PDB file of C-alpha atoms in Angstrom:
ATOM      1  CA  MET A   1      -0.109  -0.088   0.050  1.00 59.00           C
ATOM      2  CA  VAL A   2       1.269   3.661  -0.744  1.00 55.00           C
ATOM      3  CA  HIS A   3       1.163   6.004   2.048  1.00 50.00           C
ATOM      4  CA  VAL A   4       0.306   9.322   0.685  1.00 54.00           C
ATOM      5  CA  LEU A   5       1.726  12.012   2.846  1.00 52.00           C
ATOM      6  CA  SER A   6       0.497  15.062   0.967  1.00 64.00           C
ATOM      7  CA  SER A   7      -1.443  15.598  -2.204  1.00 71.00           C
ATOM      8  CA  ARG A   8      -1.163  18.349  -4.642  1.00 80.00           C
ATOM      9  CA  THR A   9      -2.963  19.490  -7.948  1.00 85.00           C
ATOM     10  CA  LEU A  10      -1.001  20.957 -10.504  1.00 86.00           C
ATOM     11  CA  LEU A  11      -2.281  23.496 -13.119  1.00 88.00           C
ATOM     12  CA  ARG A  12      -0.334  24.675 -16.014  1.00 88.00           C
ATOM     13  CA  PRO A  13      -2.183  27.913 -17.085  1.00 91.00           C
ATOM     14  CA  THR A  14      -2.119  29.797 -20.308  1.00 92.00           C
ATOM     15  CA  ASP A  15      -1.649  32.905 -18.215  1.00 93.00           C
ATOM     16  CA  PRO A  16      -0.109  32.225 -14.710  1.00 92.00           C
ATOM     17  CA  ASP A  17      -0.534  35.905 -13.512  1.00 92.00           C
ATOM     18  CA  ARG A  18      -4.333  35.713 -14.490  1.00 93.00           C
ATOM     19  CA  THR A  19      -4.671  32.405 -12.675  1.00 93.00           C
ATOM     20  CA  ARG A  20      -2.747  33.264  -9.615  1.00 93.00           C
ATOM     21  CA  ALA A  21      -4.890  36.281  -9.277  1.00 95.00           C
ATOM     22  CA  PHE A  22      -8.130  34.221  -9.594  1.00 95.00           C
ATOM     23  CA  TYR A  23      -7.001  31.645  -7.128  1.00 94.00           C
ATOM     24  CA  GLY A  24      -5.340  34.119  -4.569  1.00 94.00           C
ATOM     25  CA  GLU A  25      -7.626  37.187  -4.876  1.00 94.00           C
ATOM     26  CA  GLN A  26     -11.037  35.854  -6.053  1.00 94.00           C
ATOM     27  CA  LEU A  27     -11.177  32.476  -4.361  1.00 93.00           C
ATOM     28  CA  GLY A  28      -8.910  33.806  -1.378  1.00 93.00           C
ATOM     29  CA  LEU A  29      -6.604  30.580  -1.076  1.00 93.00           C
ATOM     30  CA  ALA A  30      -3.395  31.454   0.959  1.00 94.00           C
ATOM     31  CA  VAL A  31      -0.105  31.011  -0.606  1.00 93.00           C
ATOM     32  CA  HIS A  32       1.830  28.246   1.081  1.00 92.00           C
ATOM     33  CA  ARG A  33       5.286  29.161  -0.950  1.00 90.00           C
ATOM     34  CA  GLU A  34       6.513  30.262  -4.299  1.00 91.00           C
ATOM     35  CA  PHE A  35       9.473  29.140  -6.229  1.00 89.00           C
ATOM     36  CA  GLY A  36      11.348  30.475  -9.156  1.00 88.00           C
ATOM     37  CA  THR A  37      11.157  33.778 -10.633  1.00 86.00           C
ATOM     38  CA  GLY A  38       9.572  35.754 -13.230  1.00 82.00           C
ATOM     39  CA  PRO A  39       6.152  35.546 -14.638  1.00 76.00           C
ATOM     40  CA  GLU A  40       6.220  31.554 -14.964  1.00 79.00           C
ATOM     41  CA  ARG A  41       7.215  31.167 -11.191  1.00 87.00           C
ATOM     42  CA  GLY A  42       5.564  28.447  -9.392  1.00 90.00           C
ATOM     43  CA  THR A  43       2.805  29.234  -6.508  1.00 92.00           C
ATOM     44  CA  VAL A  44       1.639  26.607  -4.233  1.00 92.00           C
ATOM     45  CA  CYS A  45      -1.574  27.535  -2.497  1.00 92.00           C
ATOM     46  CA  PHE A  46      -3.333  25.901   0.593  1.00 90.00           C
ATOM     47  CA  LEU A  47      -6.064  23.662  -0.598  1.00 86.00           C
ATOM     48  CA  GLY A  48      -7.763  22.361   2.369  1.00 81.00           C
ATOM     49  CA  GLY A  49      -5.804  19.165   3.064  1.00 80.00           C
ATOM     50  CA  GLY A  50      -3.981  19.497  -0.133  1.00 81.00           C
ATOM     51  CA  PHE A  51      -2.048  22.117  -2.160  1.00 82.00           C
ATOM     52  CA  LEU A  52      -2.927  23.596  -5.696  1.00 79.00           C
ATOM     53  CA  GLU A  53       0.378  24.348  -7.534  1.00 83.00           C
ATOM     54  CA  VAL A  54       0.288  26.768 -10.411  1.00 85.00           C
ATOM     55  CA  SER A  55       3.595  26.665 -12.216  1.00 83.00           C
ATOM     56  CA  GLY A  56       4.850  26.533 -15.902  1.00 83.00           C
ATOM     57  CA  ARG A  57       2.774  27.537 -18.770  1.00 83.00           C
ATOM     58  CA  SER A  58       0.506  25.717 -21.414  1.00 83.00           C
ATOM     59  CA  GLU A  59      -0.154  26.927 -24.986  1.00 82.00           C
ATOM     60  CA  GLU A  60      -3.831  25.647 -24.730  1.00 80.00           C
ATOM     61  CA  PRO A  61      -6.248  25.724 -22.191  1.00 75.00           C
ATOM     62  CA  VAL A  62      -6.898  22.486 -20.194  1.00 71.00           C
ATOM     63  CA  GLY A  63      -9.632  20.206 -21.921  1.00 69.00           C
ATOM     64  CA  PRO A  64     -12.834  19.074 -20.035  1.00 66.00           C
ATOM     65  CA  GLY A  65     -10.899  16.436 -17.766  1.00 66.00           C
ATOM     66  CA  PRO A  66      -9.790  17.754 -14.620  1.00 64.00           C
ATOM     67  CA  ALA A  67     -12.010  19.184 -12.183  1.00 79.00           C
ATOM     68  CA  LEU A  68     -11.383  20.607  -8.557  1.00 85.00           C
ATOM     69  CA  TRP A  69     -13.766  19.460  -5.588  1.00 86.00           C
ATOM     70  CA  LEU A  70     -13.531  22.187  -2.772  1.00 88.00           C
ATOM     71  CA  GLN A  71     -15.713  21.684   0.359  1.00 87.00           C
ATOM     72  CA  VAL A  72     -16.839  25.068   1.756  1.00 89.00           C
ATOM     73  CA  GLU A  73     -19.002  25.673   4.898  1.00 89.00           C
ATOM     74  CA  ASP A  74     -21.717  27.475   3.212  1.00 93.00           C
ATOM     75  CA  ALA A  75     -22.300  27.341  -0.570  1.00 94.00           C
ATOM     76  CA  ALA A  76     -24.807  30.312  -0.528  1.00 95.00           C
ATOM     77  CA  ALA A  77     -22.200  32.758   1.218  1.00 94.00           C
ATOM     78  CA  ALA A  78     -19.609  31.403  -1.172  1.00 94.00           C
ATOM     79  CA  HIS A  79     -21.796  32.189  -4.043  1.00 95.00           C
ATOM     80  CA  ASP A  80     -22.583  35.730  -2.889  1.00 95.00           C
ATOM     81  CA  GLU A  81     -18.981  36.413  -1.881  1.00 94.00           C
ATOM     82  CA  LEU A  82     -17.365  35.083  -5.414  1.00 94.00           C
ATOM     83  CA  ARG A  83     -20.183  36.860  -7.343  1.00 95.00           C
ATOM     84  CA  ALA A  84     -19.329  40.169  -5.568  1.00 95.00           C
ATOM     85  CA  LYS A  85     -15.732  39.586  -6.672  1.00 93.00           C
ATOM     86  CA  GLY A  86     -16.811  39.076 -10.253  1.00 93.00           C
ATOM     87  CA  VAL A  87     -16.333  35.280 -10.596  1.00 94.00           C
ATOM     88  CA  GLY A  88     -18.251  33.586 -13.434  1.00 90.00           C
ATOM     89  CA  ILE A  89     -20.725  31.501 -11.780  1.00 95.00           C
ATOM     90  CA  VAL A  90     -21.569  28.591 -13.965  1.00 94.00           C
ATOM     91  CA  ARG A  91     -24.437  27.457 -11.649  1.00 96.00           C
ATOM     92  CA  PRO A  92     -25.688  28.713  -8.364  1.00 97.00           C
ATOM     93  CA  PRO A  93     -25.983  26.307  -5.423  1.00 97.00           C
ATOM     94  CA  VAL A  94     -28.228  23.515  -5.757  1.00 97.00           C
ATOM     95  CA  LYS A  95     -29.052  20.771  -3.442  1.00 95.00           C
ATOM     96  CA  GLU A  96     -28.385  17.574  -5.388  1.00 91.00           C
ATOM     97  CA  PRO A  97     -30.646  14.337  -5.126  1.00 89.00           C
ATOM     98  CA  TRP A  98     -27.645  12.827  -3.312  1.00 87.00           C
ATOM     99  CA  GLY A  99     -27.905  15.473  -0.484  1.00 89.00           C
ATOM    100  CA  LEU A 100     -24.893  17.643  -1.151  1.00 89.00           C
ATOM    101  CA  VAL A 101     -25.178  21.342  -2.091  1.00 94.00           C
ATOM    102  CA  GLU A 102     -22.883  21.853  -5.203  1.00 92.00           C
ATOM    103  CA  MET A 103     -22.413  25.152  -6.964  1.00 93.00           C
ATOM    104  CA  TRP A 104     -19.939  25.138 -10.242  1.00 93.00           C
ATOM    105  CA  ILE A 105     -17.390  27.875 -11.181  1.00 94.00           C
ATOM    106  CA  GLU A 106     -14.696  27.679 -13.684  1.00 92.00           C
ATOM    107  CA  ASP A 107     -11.083  29.214 -13.322  1.00 91.00           C
ATOM    108  CA  PRO A 108      -9.776  31.487 -16.374  1.00 91.00           C
ATOM    109  CA  ASP A 109      -8.577  28.569 -18.440  1.00 88.00           C
ATOM    110  CA  GLY A 110     -12.046  26.555 -17.975  1.00 88.00           C
ATOM    111  CA  THR A 111     -10.858  24.408 -15.155  1.00 88.00           C
ATOM    112  CA  ARG A 112     -14.081  23.164 -13.680  1.00 89.00           C
ATOM    113  CA  ILE A 113     -14.382  23.854 -10.004  1.00 89.00           C
ATOM    114  CA  VAL A 114     -17.199  22.290  -7.873  1.00 89.00           C
ATOM    115  CA  LEU A 115     -17.829  24.205  -4.614  1.00 90.00           C
ATOM    116  CA  VAL A 116     -19.515  21.642  -2.085  1.00 89.00           C
ATOM    117  CA  GLU A 117     -21.510  22.265   1.255  1.00 90.00           C
ATOM    118  CA  VAL A 118     -21.880  18.981   2.895  1.00 89.00           C
ATOM    119  CA  PRO A 119     -25.197  19.522   5.334  1.00 90.00           C
ATOM    120  CA  ALA A 120     -25.222  18.685   8.962  1.00 86.00           C
ATOM    121  CA  GLU A 121     -27.471  15.884   8.384  1.00 84.00           C
ATOM    122  CA  HIS A 122     -25.573  14.352   5.425  1.00 81.00           C
ATOM    123  CA  PRO A 123     -23.810  10.799   5.881  1.00 82.00           C
ATOM    124  CA  LEU A 124     -20.420  12.490   4.929  1.00 77.00           C
ATOM    125  CA  ARG A 125     -20.935  14.510   8.282  1.00 74.00           C
ATOM    126  CA  TYR A 126     -23.025  12.331  10.535  1.00 63.00           C
ATOM    127  CA  ARG A 127     -22.186   8.745  11.124  1.00 64.00           C
ATOM    128  CA  PRO A 128     -24.049   7.442  14.070  1.00 64.00           C
ATOM    129  CA  GLY A 129     -22.220   4.616  16.236  1.00 67.00           C
ATOM    130  CA  ILE A 130     -18.560   5.816  14.736  1.00 61.00           C
TER     131      ILE A 130
END
């Protein structure tokens, strides 16, 4: 068995400065560390139990494959805060049939981001007998 000690999501954006501004200023992710120099320097942000690294550059935006799943305490409050900061909301918060409240946004290169609220009564939070 592999014992994972930490996890990191790596993005190679078409415009690193724009992407750093989105994750840092609009989403409010704190910077863990930076490395290198110049416009393509690496920036690693705290991402709950993992990290998000923005480094290098891609000539093309990411395809439809990857998505980030970020748990938030209150999806409605996150919606209001992000809308006020000019973040494009793909879909406002909706309580899904499986009980989670999900809101969808995208970063500047189109990386899908699902902001998820786990309600107090949901099995992911409430586990009787454990």
